[in-house]
Tab-separated table of C-alpha atoms and ligand atoms in Angstrom:
chain	number	residue	atom	x	y	z
A	874	UNK	CA	70.942	23.738	108.059
A	875	UNK	CA	73.617	22.040	105.889
A	876	UNK	CA	75.453	24.265	103.532
A	877	UNK	CA	74.260	22.635	100.666
A	878	UNK	CA	70.820	24.115	102.301
A	879	UNK	CA	72.038	27.611	102.264
A	880	UNK	CA	71.618	29.634	98.821
A	881	UNK	CA	72.805	32.871	99.850
A	882	UNK	CA	75.051	34.295	102.536
A	883	UNK	CA	76.000	37.324	103.192
A	884	UNK	CA	78.585	38.586	105.371
A	885	UNK	CA	79.027	42.092	107.588
A	886	UNK	CA	78.224	43.628	103.835
A	887	UNK	CA	78.773	47.297	103.068
A	888	UNK	CA	78.561	49.721	100.098
A	889	UNK	CA	78.733	53.378	100.170
A	890	UNK	CA	78.918	55.640	97.522
A	891	UNK	CA	80.986	59.152	97.633
A	892	UNK	CA	79.353	62.267	97.197
A	893	UNK	CA	80.093	65.899	97.787
A	894	UNK	CA	78.590	66.305	101.075
A	895	UNK	CA	80.061	63.167	102.129
A	896	UNK	CA	79.519	59.131	101.933
A	897	UNK	CA	75.824	57.552	101.091
A	898	UNK	CA	75.724	54.752	102.987
A	899	UNK	CA	73.262	52.582	100.943
A	900	UNK	CA	73.988	48.941	102.952
A	901	UNK	CA	75.429	49.058	106.130
A	902	UNK	CA	76.675	46.250	107.573
A	903	UNK	CA	74.541	43.577	106.519
A	904	UNK	CA	73.998	40.449	107.516
A	905	UNK	CA	71.249	37.868	105.780
A	906	UNK	CA	71.226	34.523	104.799
A	907	UNK	CA	68.502	32.781	102.284
A	908	UNK	CA	68.043	29.010	102.161
A	909	UNK	CA	67.913	27.412	98.639
A	910	UNK	CA	64.215	27.317	97.539
A	911	UNK	CA	63.228	30.278	100.153
A	912	UNK	CA	60.994	33.150	98.313
A	913	UNK	CA	61.846	36.085	100.182
A	914	UNK	CA	60.260	39.622	99.873
A	915	UNK	CA	62.217	42.562	101.026
A	916	UNK	CA	59.971	46.107	101.378
A	917	UNK	CA	61.607	49.449	102.637
A	918	UNK	CA	61.060	53.279	102.108
A	919	UNK	CA	62.793	54.235	98.493
A	920	UNK	CA	66.142	55.232	99.252
A	921	UNK	CA	66.994	52.460	101.997
A	922	UNK	CA	69.404	50.240	99.758
A	923	UNK	CA	67.217	47.677	98.530
A	924	UNK	CA	68.607	47.662	94.862
A	925	UNK	CA	71.900	48.398	96.086
A	926	UNK	CA	71.708	44.698	97.987
A	927	UNK	CA	70.270	43.052	94.657
A	928	UNK	CA	73.264	43.970	92.625
A	929	UNK	CA	75.445	43.376	94.983
A	930	UNK	CA	74.365	39.753	95.158
A	931	UNK	CA	74.423	39.906	91.558
A	932	UNK	CA	77.828	40.685	91.518
A	933	UNK	CA	77.088	43.961	89.584
A	934	UNK	CA	78.316	46.128	92.034
A	935	UNK	CA	81.135	45.445	94.255
A	936	UNK	CA	81.084	45.938	98.244
A	937	UNK	CA	82.549	48.319	99.797
A	938	UNK	CA	83.530	45.841	102.520
A	939	UNK	CA	82.335	42.316	103.519
A	940	UNK	CA	81.228	39.236	101.488
A	941	UNK	CA	78.633	37.336	99.538
A	942	UNK	CA	78.736	33.717	98.883
A	943	UNK	CA	76.151	31.939	96.651
A	944	UNK	CA	76.297	28.357	95.990
A	945	UNK	CA	79.462	28.042	98.163
A	946	UNK	CA	81.328	30.982	95.848
A	947	UNK	CA	82.657	33.921	97.324
A	948	UNK	CA	82.109	36.620	94.531
A	949	UNK	CA	85.233	38.523	95.568
A	950	UNK	CA	87.113	35.482	94.408
A	951	UNK	CA	86.246	36.161	90.466
A	952	UNK	CA	87.495	38.492	88.314
A	953	UNK	CA	85.189	40.179	86.133
A	954	UNK	CA	84.762	37.617	83.547
A	955	UNK	CA	84.443	34.695	85.861
A	956	UNK	CA	82.028	37.142	87.474
A	957	UNK	CA	79.916	37.550	84.266
A	958	UNK	CA	79.909	33.458	83.637
A	959	UNK	CA	78.855	32.835	86.849
A	960	UNK	CA	75.924	35.187	86.776
A	961	UNK	CA	74.840	33.989	83.288
A	962	UNK	CA	74.972	30.081	84.481
A	963	UNK	CA	73.719	31.034	87.845
A	964	UNK	CA	71.435	33.891	88.524
A	965	UNK	CA	68.299	35.578	87.143
A	966	UNK	CA	68.048	39.172	87.120
A	967	UNK	CA	64.382	41.868	86.878
A	968	UNK	CA	65.930	45.084	86.665
A	969	UNK	CA	63.910	48.157	88.224
A	970	UNK	CA	64.168	50.065	84.762
A	971	UNK	CA	63.896	46.667	82.447
A	972	UNK	CA	67.190	46.996	80.551
A	973	UNK	CA	65.551	45.860	77.524
A	974	UNK	CA	67.493	46.239	74.268
A	975	UNK	CA	65.671	49.207	71.884
A	976	UNK	CA	67.019	47.119	68.868
A	977	UNK	CA	65.286	44.068	69.582
A	978	UNK	CA	62.019	43.137	69.794
A	979	UNK	CA	60.121	41.541	72.653
A	980	UNK	CA	60.896	37.822	71.639
A	981	UNK	CA	64.327	38.775	70.803
A	982	UNK	CA	65.035	40.440	74.068
A	983	UNK	CA	63.087	37.167	76.349
A	984	UNK	CA	66.049	34.966	74.322
A	985	UNK	CA	69.091	37.405	74.897
A	986	UNK	CA	70.918	35.289	77.311
A	987	UNK	CA	69.932	32.139	76.027
A	988	UNK	CA	71.739	33.314	72.847
A	989	UNK	CA	74.578	34.581	75.035
A	990	UNK	CA	75.547	30.780	75.143
A	991	UNK	CA	76.444	28.578	78.365
A	992	UNK	CA	73.180	26.045	78.254
A	993	UNK	CA	72.727	22.972	76.251
A	994	UNK	CA	68.960	23.030	75.144
A	995	UNK	CA	67.750	22.423	72.264
A	996	UNK	CA	66.359	24.741	69.925
A	997	UNK	CA	63.045	23.006	70.102
A	998	UNK	CA	62.524	23.527	73.633
A	999	UNK	CA	63.700	26.883	73.809
A	1000	UNK	CA	60.972	27.894	71.185
A	1001	UNK	CA	58.233	25.504	73.029
A	1002	UNK	CA	59.281	27.364	76.842
A	1003	UNK	CA	59.144	30.879	74.674
A	1004	UNK	CA	55.707	30.468	73.474
A	1005	UNK	CA	54.567	28.777	76.269
A	1006	UNK	CA	56.045	31.439	78.672
A	1007	UNK	CA	54.567	34.641	76.288
A	1008	UNK	CA	51.209	32.852	76.497
A	1009	UNK	CA	51.179	32.827	79.830
A	1010	UNK	CA	52.455	36.177	80.197
A	1011	UNK	CA	49.951	37.280	77.759
A	1012	UNK	CA	52.553	38.734	75.337
A	1013	UNK	CA	51.792	36.726	72.032
A	1014	UNK	CA	50.474	39.242	69.770
A	1015	UNK	CA	53.126	41.927	71.315
A	1016	UNK	CA	55.919	39.371	70.532
A	1017	UNK	CA	57.543	41.214	67.050
A	1018	UNK	CA	56.982	44.456	68.678
A	1019	UNK	CA	60.267	46.561	69.768
A	1020	UNK	CA	60.257	47.998	73.488
A	1021	UNK	CA	59.358	51.458	72.850
A	1022	UNK	CA	56.175	50.078	71.003
A	1023	UNK	CA	55.144	48.178	74.412
A	1024	UNK	CA	53.305	49.754	77.386
A	1025	UNK	CA	55.595	49.955	80.685
A	1026	UNK	CA	53.663	46.559	82.200
A	1027	UNK	CA	54.357	45.089	78.903
A	1028	UNK	CA	58.011	45.565	79.159
A	1029	UNK	CA	58.511	44.523	82.807
A	1030	UNK	CA	56.618	41.146	81.987
A	1031	UNK	CA	59.647	40.684	78.936
A	1032	UNK	CA	62.104	41.390	81.420
A	1033	UNK	CA	60.966	38.664	83.338
A	1034	UNK	CA	60.273	36.337	80.917
A	1035	UNK	CA	63.883	36.966	80.065
A	1036	UNK	CA	65.136	36.650	83.219
A	1037	UNK	CA	63.165	33.173	83.607
A	1038	UNK	CA	63.342	31.773	80.309
A	1039	UNK	CA	66.016	28.837	80.373
A	1040	UNK	CA	64.641	27.818	84.204
A	1041	UNK	CA	61.515	27.289	81.957
A	1042	UNK	CA	62.729	26.040	79.464
A	1043	UNK	CA	65.174	23.567	81.114
A	1044	UNK	CA	63.217	22.791	84.435
A	1045	UNK	CA	66.105	23.861	86.406
A	1046	UNK	CA	66.724	23.378	90.096
A	1047	UNK	CA	68.024	25.594	92.270
A	1048	UNK	CA	68.658	28.993	90.423
A	1049	UNK	CA	68.463	32.043	91.771
A	1050	UNK	CA	66.164	34.956	90.735
A	1051	UNK	CA	66.895	38.396	91.726
A	1052	UNK	CA	63.732	40.696	90.976
A	1053	UNK	CA	63.351	44.817	91.862
A	1054	UNK	CA	59.892	45.586	91.809
A	1055	UNK	CA	58.730	43.285	89.335
A	1056	UNK	CA	55.262	44.733	89.338
A	1057	UNK	CA	55.760	47.926	89.774
A	1058	UNK	CA	53.649	48.760	86.627
A	1059	UNK	CA	51.419	45.930	86.595
A	1060	UNK	CA	47.513	46.174	86.756
A	1061	UNK	CA	46.473	42.938	89.979
A	1062	UNK	CA	45.615	40.329	87.753
A	1063	UNK	CA	48.529	40.578	85.663
A	1064	UNK	CA	50.530	41.072	89.013
A	1065	UNK	CA	48.883	38.244	90.487
A	1066	UNK	CA	49.982	36.147	87.409
A	1067	UNK	CA	53.587	36.645	88.006
A	1068	UNK	CA	53.453	36.225	91.865
A	1069	UNK	CA	52.070	32.869	90.816
A	1070	UNK	CA	54.578	31.836	88.219
A	1071	UNK	CA	57.658	32.625	90.982
A	1072	UNK	CA	55.602	31.058	93.351
A	1073	UNK	CA	55.783	27.837	91.331
A	1074	UNK	CA	59.427	28.274	90.404
A	1075	UNK	CA	60.023	28.277	94.477
A	1076	UNK	CA	57.834	25.399	95.339
A	1077	UNK	CA	58.151	23.101	92.334
A	1078	UNK	CA	61.631	23.610	91.238
A	1079	UNK	CA	63.437	24.665	94.496
A	1080	UNK	CA	64.425	28.183	93.085
A	1081	UNK	CA	65.377	30.818	95.556
A	1082	UNK	CA	63.451	34.377	94.796
A	1083	UNK	CA	64.420	37.521	96.283
A	1084	UNK	CA	61.701	39.901	95.100
A	1085	UNK	CA	62.031	43.883	96.513
A	1086	UNK	CA	58.431	44.950	95.996
A	1087	UNK	CA	56.132	48.054	97.784
A	1088	UNK	CA	53.311	45.911	97.302
A	1089	UNK	CA	52.030	43.916	100.224
A	1090	UNK	CA	49.795	42.071	97.669
A	1091	UNK	CA	53.378	40.502	96.048
A	1092	UNK	CA	55.399	40.269	99.380
A	1093	UNK	CA	52.060	37.460	100.881
A	1094	UNK	CA	52.725	35.691	98.338
A	1095	UNK	CA	56.461	34.779	99.989
A	1096	UNK	CA	58.056	32.781	102.732
A	1097	UNK	CA	59.643	35.460	104.395
A	1098	UNK	CA	59.434	39.486	104.663
A	1099	UNK	CA	62.474	41.600	104.994
A	1100	UNK	CA	61.697	45.505	105.905
A	1101	UNK	CA	64.862	47.788	104.903
A	1102	UNK	CA	65.540	50.879	106.564
A	1103	UNK	CA	68.869	52.508	105.831
A	1104	UNK	CA	70.725	49.694	104.654
A	1105	UNK	CA	69.864	48.038	107.488
A	1106	UNK	CA	66.984	45.471	108.117
A	1107	UNK	CA	64.737	46.180	110.894
A	1108	UNK	CA	62.558	43.391	110.659
A	1109	UNK	CA	62.402	39.901	109.358
A	1110	UNK	CA	59.624	37.372	109.617
A	1111	UNK	CA	57.787	34.975	108.174
A	1112	UNK	CA	55.132	36.076	105.779
A	1113	UNK	CA	51.660	35.402	106.583
A	1114	UNK	CA	50.886	33.780	102.701
A	1115	UNK	CA	47.558	34.955	102.632
A	1116	UNK	CA	47.201	34.041	98.925
A	1117	UNK	CA	46.790	30.297	99.709
B	1581	ATP	N1	75.341	55.233	91.994
B	1581	ATP	C1	75.549	55.819	92.716
B	1581	ATP	N2	76.009	56.691	92.960
B	1581	ATP	C2	75.478	57.426	94.544
B	1581	ATP	N3	74.757	57.287	95.174
B	1581	ATP	C3	74.225	55.801	94.839
B	1581	ATP	C4	74.080	55.586	93.530
B	1581	ATP	N4	73.512	54.179	93.737
B	1581	ATP	C5	72.419	54.623	94.668
B	1581	ATP	N5	72.647	55.496	95.710
B	1581	ATP	C6	72.149	56.104	96.699
B	1581	ATP	O1	72.007	54.830	97.452
B	1581	ATP	C7	71.037	54.962	98.384
B	1581	ATP	C8	70.379	53.939	98.021
B	1581	ATP	O2	69.664	53.477	97.214
B	1581	ATP	P1	68.788	52.482	96.518
B	1581	ATP	O3	69.124	52.524	94.861
B	1581	ATP	O4	69.380	51.326	96.592
B	1581	ATP	O5	67.710	52.391	97.013
B	1581	ATP	P2	66.381	51.446	96.725
B	1581	ATP	O6	65.711	51.544	98.184
B	1581	ATP	O7	66.187	50.831	95.802
B	1581	ATP	O8	65.161	52.833	96.379
B	1581	ATP	P3	63.960	53.035	95.428
B	1581	ATP	O9	62.910	52.461	96.448
B	1581	ATP	O10	63.202	54.446	95.080
B	1581	ATP	O11	64.314	51.858	94.382
B	1581	ATP	C9	70.119	55.908	97.843
B	1581	ATP	O12	69.902	57.124	99.232
B	1581	ATP	C10	70.731	56.356	96.554
B	1581	ATP	O13	70.949	57.956	96.516
B	1582	MG	MG1	65.237	50.261	93.990
């Protein structure tokens, strides 16, 4: 494998949280490499460290030890502001708890990372992409609602739209999308719709996607499925890709 074909390289990564009854080891000496363009699903019981791993990869949490290299950049070499810039430029993130801004409408939430800058997409293209993405996610009638006026599934779809709008608008290639249970609040039709969209971004635009999910119907869309337990990988195999 050429270096440039490798998107995420994790070496001997550990994260523990201090607690009165001793340290909680959320990620335990983990090694993982993710080739560019791979759609990877991570499964595992509650508390096994899946969200912690995504936060570490996004540079939102600092490891206790070990290293994370993305696009040949070792995250530990970046200070906080460089890390923020790197994340905005290279990583889309869908959080388990959506993290929508309550004082912004659905549409404004989707536009938020774009408004934060670091891109040269023109306004017309962005508006077109915004409309077509809201259309695909059946959110058009809700675009001017505030998060507390949206159902859980609608908020979830807004969070996904926010994470991929720029890639969608620019036909950007080879981005990295981290999604923490992106279909946890969705019915099967909406869930399928999201999986199809993520699959397209991987297959057609070469995106690398890491999805944490409890649902095998989501993992079925992935190229590879990893099972997590106690902060360690206990199984790693190609997906059966039944969706085709
Ligand atoms: N900020 C924190 N401080 C202390 N312990 C934490 C913190 N965040 C997570 N943990 C602990 O680390 C472990 C892993 O948590 P994590 O959120 O990564 O699990 P998960 O696999 O995403 O679970 P779920 O499927 O329920 O979302 C858990 O035991 C959790 O209690
Ligand atoms: Mg979690």
